PDB file of C-alpha atoms in Angstrom:
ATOM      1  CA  UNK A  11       0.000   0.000   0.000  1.00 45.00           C
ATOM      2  CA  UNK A  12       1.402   3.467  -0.863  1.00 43.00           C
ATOM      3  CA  UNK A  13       0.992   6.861   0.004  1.00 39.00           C
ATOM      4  CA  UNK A  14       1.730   9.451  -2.522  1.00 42.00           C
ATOM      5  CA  UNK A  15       0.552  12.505  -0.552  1.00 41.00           C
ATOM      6  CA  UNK A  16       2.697  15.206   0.307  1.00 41.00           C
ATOM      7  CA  UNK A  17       2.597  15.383   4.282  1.00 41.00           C
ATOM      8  CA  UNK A  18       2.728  19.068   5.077  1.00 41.00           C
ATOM      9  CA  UNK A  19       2.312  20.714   1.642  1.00 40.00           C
ATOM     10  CA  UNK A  20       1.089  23.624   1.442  1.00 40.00           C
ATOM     11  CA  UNK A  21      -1.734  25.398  -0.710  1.00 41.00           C
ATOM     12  CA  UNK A  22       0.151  28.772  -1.654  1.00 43.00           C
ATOM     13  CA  UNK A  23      -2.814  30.629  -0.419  1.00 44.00           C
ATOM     14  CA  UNK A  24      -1.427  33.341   2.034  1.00 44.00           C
ATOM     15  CA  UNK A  25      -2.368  32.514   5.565  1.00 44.00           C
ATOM     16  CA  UNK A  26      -3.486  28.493   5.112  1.00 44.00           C
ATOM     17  CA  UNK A  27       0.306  27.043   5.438  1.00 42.00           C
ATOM     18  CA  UNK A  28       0.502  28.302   9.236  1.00 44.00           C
ATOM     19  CA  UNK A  29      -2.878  26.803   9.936  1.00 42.00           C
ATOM     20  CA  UNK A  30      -1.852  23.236   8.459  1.00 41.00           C
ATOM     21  CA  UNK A  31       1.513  23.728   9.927  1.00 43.00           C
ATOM     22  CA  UNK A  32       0.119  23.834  13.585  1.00 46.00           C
ATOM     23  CA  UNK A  33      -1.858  20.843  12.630  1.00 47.00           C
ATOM     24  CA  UNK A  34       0.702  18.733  11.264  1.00 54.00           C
ATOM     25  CA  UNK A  35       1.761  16.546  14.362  1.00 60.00           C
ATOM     26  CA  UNK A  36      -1.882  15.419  15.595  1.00 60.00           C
ATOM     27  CA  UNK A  37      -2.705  14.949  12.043  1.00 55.00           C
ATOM     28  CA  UNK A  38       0.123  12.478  11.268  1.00 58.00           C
ATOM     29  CA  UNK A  39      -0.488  10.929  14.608  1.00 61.00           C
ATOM     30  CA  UNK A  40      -3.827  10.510  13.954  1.00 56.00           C
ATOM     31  CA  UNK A  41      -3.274   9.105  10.060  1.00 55.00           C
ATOM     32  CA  UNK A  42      -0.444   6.306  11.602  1.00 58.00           C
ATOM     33  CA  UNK A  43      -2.857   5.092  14.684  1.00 57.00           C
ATOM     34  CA  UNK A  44      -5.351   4.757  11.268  1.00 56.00           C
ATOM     35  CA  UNK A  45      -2.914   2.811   9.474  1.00 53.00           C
ATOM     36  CA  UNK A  46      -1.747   0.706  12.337  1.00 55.00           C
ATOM     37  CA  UNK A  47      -5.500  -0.291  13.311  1.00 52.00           C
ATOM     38  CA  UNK A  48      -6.540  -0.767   9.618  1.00 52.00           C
ATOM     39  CA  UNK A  49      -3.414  -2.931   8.480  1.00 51.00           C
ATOM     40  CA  UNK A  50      -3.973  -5.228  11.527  1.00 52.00           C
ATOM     41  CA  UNK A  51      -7.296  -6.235  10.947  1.00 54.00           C
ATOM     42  CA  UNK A  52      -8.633  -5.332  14.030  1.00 48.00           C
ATOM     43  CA  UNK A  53     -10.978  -3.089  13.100  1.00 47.00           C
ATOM     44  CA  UNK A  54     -14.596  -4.358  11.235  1.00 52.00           C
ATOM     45  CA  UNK A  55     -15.598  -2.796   8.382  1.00 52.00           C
ATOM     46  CA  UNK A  56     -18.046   0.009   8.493  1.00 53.00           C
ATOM     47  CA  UNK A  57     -21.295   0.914   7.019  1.00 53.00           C
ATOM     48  CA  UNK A  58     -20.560   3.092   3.538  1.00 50.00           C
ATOM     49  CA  UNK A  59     -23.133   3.845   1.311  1.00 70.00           C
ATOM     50  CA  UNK A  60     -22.239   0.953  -1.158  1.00 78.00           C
ATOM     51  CA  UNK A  61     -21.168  -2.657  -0.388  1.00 77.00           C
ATOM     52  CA  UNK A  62     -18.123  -3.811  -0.673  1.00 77.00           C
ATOM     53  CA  UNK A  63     -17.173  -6.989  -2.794  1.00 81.00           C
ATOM     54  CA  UNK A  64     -13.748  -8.772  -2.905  1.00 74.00           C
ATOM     55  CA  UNK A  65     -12.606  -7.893   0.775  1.00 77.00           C
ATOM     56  CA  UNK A  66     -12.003 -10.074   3.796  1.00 70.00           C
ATOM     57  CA  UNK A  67     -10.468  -9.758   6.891  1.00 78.00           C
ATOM     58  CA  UNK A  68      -9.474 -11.701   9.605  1.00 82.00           C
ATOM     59  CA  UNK A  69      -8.695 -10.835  13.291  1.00 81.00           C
ATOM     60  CA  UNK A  70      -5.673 -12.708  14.930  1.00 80.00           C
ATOM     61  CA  UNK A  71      -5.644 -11.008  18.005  1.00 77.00           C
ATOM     62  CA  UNK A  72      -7.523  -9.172  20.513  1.00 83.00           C
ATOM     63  CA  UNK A  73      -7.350  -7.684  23.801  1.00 83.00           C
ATOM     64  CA  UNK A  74      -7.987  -5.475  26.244  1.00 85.00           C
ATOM     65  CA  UNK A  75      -6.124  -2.781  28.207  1.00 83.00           C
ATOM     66  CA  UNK A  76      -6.983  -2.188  31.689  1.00 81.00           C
ATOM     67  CA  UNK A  77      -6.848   1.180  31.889  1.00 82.00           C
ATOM     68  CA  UNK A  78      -6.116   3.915  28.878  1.00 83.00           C
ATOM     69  CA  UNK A  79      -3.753   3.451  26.365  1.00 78.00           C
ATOM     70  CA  UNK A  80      -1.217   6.191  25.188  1.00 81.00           C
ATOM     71  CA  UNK A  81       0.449   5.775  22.549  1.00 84.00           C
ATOM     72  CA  UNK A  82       3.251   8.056  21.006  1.00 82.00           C
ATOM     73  CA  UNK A  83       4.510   7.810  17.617  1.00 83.00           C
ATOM     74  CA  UNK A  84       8.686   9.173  17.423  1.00 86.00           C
ATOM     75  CA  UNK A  85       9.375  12.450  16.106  1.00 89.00           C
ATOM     76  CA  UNK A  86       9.942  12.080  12.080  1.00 91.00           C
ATOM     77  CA  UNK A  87       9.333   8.989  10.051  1.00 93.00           C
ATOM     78  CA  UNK A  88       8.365   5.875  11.851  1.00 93.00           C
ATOM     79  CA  UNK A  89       8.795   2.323  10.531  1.00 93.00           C
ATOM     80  CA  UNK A  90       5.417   0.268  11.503  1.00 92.00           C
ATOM     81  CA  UNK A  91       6.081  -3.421  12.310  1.00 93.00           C
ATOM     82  CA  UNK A  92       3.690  -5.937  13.255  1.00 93.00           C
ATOM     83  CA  UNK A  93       5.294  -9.035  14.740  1.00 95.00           C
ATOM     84  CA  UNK A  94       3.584 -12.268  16.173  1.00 94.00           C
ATOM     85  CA  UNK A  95       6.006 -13.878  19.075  1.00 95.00           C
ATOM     86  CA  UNK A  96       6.059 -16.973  20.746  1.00 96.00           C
ATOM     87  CA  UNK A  97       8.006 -17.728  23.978  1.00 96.00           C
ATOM     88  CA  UNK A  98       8.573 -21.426  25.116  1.00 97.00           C
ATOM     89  CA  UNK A  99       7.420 -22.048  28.812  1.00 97.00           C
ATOM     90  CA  UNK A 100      10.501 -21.500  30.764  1.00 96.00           C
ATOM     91  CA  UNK A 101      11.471 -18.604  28.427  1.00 96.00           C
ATOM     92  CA  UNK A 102      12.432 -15.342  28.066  1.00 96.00           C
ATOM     93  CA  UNK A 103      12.911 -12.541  25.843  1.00 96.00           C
ATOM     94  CA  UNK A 104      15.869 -11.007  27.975  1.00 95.00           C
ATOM     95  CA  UNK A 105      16.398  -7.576  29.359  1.00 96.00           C
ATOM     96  CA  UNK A 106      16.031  -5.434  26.999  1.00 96.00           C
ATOM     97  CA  UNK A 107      14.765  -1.472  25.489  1.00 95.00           C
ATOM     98  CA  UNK A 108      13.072  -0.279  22.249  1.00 95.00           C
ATOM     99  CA  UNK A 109      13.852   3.214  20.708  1.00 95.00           C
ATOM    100  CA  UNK A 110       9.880   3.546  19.958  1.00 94.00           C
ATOM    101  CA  UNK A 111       6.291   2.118  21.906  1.00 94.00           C
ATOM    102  CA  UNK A 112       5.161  -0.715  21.444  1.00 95.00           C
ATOM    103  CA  UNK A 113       1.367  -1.570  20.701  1.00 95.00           C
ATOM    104  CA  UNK A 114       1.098  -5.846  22.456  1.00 95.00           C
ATOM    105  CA  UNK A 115      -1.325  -7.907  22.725  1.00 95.00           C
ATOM    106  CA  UNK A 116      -1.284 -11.611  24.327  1.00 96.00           C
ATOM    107  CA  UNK A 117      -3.202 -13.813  22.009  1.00 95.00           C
ATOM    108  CA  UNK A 118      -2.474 -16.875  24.401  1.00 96.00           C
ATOM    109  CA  UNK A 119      -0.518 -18.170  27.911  1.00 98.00           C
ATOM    110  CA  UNK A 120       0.249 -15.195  30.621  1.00 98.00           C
ATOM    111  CA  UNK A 121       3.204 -12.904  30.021  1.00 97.00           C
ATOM    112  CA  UNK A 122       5.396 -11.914  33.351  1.00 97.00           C
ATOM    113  CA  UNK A 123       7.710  -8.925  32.290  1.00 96.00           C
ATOM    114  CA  UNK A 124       9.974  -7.350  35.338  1.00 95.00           C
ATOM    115  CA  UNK A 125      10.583  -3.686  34.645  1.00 95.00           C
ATOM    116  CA  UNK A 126      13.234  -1.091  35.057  1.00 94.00           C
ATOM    117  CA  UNK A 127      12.010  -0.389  38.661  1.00 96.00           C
ATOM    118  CA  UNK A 128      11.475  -4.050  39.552  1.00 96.00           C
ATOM    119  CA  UNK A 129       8.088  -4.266  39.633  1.00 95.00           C
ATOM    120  CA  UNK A 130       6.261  -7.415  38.090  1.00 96.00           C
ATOM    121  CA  UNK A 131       3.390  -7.355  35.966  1.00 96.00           C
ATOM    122  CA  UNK A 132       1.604 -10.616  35.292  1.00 96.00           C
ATOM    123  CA  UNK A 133      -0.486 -10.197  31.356  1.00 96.00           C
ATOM    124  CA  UNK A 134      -2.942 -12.968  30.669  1.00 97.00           C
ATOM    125  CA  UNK A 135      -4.337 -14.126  27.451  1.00 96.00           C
ATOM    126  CA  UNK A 136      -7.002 -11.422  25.934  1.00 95.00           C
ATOM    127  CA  UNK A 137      -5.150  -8.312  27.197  1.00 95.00           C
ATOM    128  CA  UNK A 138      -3.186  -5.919  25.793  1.00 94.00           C
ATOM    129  CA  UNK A 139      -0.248  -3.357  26.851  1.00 94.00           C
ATOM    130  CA  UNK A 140       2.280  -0.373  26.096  1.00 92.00           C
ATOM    131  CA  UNK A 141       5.418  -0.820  26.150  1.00 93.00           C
ATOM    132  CA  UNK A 142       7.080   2.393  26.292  1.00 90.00           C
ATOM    133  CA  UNK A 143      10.596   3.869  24.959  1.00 93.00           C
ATOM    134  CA  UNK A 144      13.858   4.772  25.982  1.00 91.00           C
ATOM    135  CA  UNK A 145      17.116   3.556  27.715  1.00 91.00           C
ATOM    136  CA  UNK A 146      15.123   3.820  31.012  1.00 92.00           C
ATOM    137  CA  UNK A 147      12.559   1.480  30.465  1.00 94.00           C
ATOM    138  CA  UNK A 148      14.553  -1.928  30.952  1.00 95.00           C
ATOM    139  CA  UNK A 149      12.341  -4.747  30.754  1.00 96.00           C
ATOM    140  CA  UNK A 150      12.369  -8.414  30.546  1.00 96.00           C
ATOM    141  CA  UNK A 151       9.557 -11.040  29.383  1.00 96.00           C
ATOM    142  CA  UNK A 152       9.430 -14.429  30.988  1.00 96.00           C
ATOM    143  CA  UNK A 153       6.605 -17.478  30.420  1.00 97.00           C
ATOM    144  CA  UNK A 154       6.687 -18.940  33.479  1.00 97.00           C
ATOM    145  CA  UNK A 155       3.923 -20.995  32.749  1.00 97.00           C
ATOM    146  CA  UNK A 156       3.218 -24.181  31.430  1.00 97.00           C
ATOM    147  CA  UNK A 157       1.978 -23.414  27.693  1.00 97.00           C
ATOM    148  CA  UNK A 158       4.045 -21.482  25.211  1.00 96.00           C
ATOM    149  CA  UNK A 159       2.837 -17.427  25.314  1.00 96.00           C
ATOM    150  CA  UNK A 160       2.145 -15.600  21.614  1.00 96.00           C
ATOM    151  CA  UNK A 161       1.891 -12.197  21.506  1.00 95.00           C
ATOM    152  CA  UNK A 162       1.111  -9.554  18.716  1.00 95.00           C
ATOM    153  CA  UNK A 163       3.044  -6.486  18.625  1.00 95.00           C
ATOM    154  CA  UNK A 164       3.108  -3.448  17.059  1.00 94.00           C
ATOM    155  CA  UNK A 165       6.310  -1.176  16.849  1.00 94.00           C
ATOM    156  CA  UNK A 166       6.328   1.925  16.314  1.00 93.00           C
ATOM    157  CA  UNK A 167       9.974   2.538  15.762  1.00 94.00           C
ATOM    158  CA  UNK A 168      12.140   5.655  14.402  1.00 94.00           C
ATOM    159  CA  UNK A 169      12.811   5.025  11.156  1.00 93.00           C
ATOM    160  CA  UNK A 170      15.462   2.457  10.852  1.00 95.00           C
ATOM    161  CA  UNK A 171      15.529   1.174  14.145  1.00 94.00           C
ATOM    162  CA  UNK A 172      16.111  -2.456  15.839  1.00 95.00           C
ATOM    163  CA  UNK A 173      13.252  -3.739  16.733  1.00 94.00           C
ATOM    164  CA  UNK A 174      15.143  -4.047  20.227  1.00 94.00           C
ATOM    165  CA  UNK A 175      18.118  -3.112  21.858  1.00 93.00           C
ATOM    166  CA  UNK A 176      19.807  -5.325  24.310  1.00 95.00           C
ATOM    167  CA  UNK A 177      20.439  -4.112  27.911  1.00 95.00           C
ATOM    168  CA  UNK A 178      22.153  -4.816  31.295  1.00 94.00           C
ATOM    169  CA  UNK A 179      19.968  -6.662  33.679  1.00 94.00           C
ATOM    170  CA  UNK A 180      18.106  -4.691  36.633  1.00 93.00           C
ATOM    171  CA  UNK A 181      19.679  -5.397  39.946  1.00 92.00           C
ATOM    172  CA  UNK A 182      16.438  -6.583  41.598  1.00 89.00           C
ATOM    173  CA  UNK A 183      15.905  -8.089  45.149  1.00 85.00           C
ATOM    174  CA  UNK A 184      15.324 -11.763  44.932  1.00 75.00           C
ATOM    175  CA  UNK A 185      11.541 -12.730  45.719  1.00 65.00           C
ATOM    176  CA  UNK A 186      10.431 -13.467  49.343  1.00 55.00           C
TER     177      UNK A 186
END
């Protein structure tokens, strides 16, 4: 899918560049949260006018945050990467960063990730998260139970980033 608009073009009518200026940032916010929910089939078509022909779709994920999401997209281009991962009871992903958030949501088994300030949070099946950006948000994923946990994820990644970066572990106390 392409996009051959000009992002911030202006009319040449005196006056109407400042106003699209100011609106520039929501408005490519708003178009890339569009894209992301569109591309990932998450969304069910809505009523038009006319019926569509020729078009399927198919969810492979869903879930639910507990509280409100925020998502923020990098400054500049952002690469958009949907990735499906699977971690093998016992497993983990390792401590690690992204440069950009991170849209997840567990499709199946219960997520345990230990964060830069040591607390734990436990995600089951059918919700969803934000990961957030930045050197100071070390994290680590672990499937501590018994079935293998597969997540969908969403990056939303400067352009030409690693998905992730690797980091030193968090010097946590050991469980009581």
């Amino acid at each position: 899918m392409g996009f051959d608009g000009a992002v911030g073009a202006t009319s040449g009518t005196s006056g109407t560049s400042a106003r699209y200026v100011k609106k520039r940032g929501p408005l490519r916010k708003a178009l890339l949260v569009g894209v992301c929910v569109a591309a990932s089939g998450l969304v069910p078509a809505a009523a038009v006018a006319t019926p569509g022909s020729g078009v399927s779709g198919t969810v492979v994920a869903e879930g639910t945050s507990e509280g409100e999401l925020r998502v923020k997209t990098p400054e500049g281009r952002t690469d958009v990467t949907f990735r499906e991962i699977t971690v093998a009871p016992g497993g983990s992903t390792g401590w690690h960063t992204h440069s950009g958030q991170l849209i997840a949501v567990v499709k199946s088994g219960t997520l345990t990730r230990t964060l830069h300030d040591c607390s734990v949070e436990t995600t089951p099946a059918g919700t969803s998260f934000i990961e957030p950006s930045g050197s100071g948000h070390r994290h680590i994923g672990r499937n501590l139970g018994t079935e293998p946990v597969v997540l969908w994820v969403t990056y939303l990644l400067p352009e030409g980033s690693a998905l992730s970066d690797d980091a030193d572990a968090v010097d946590c106390p050991a469980p009581r």
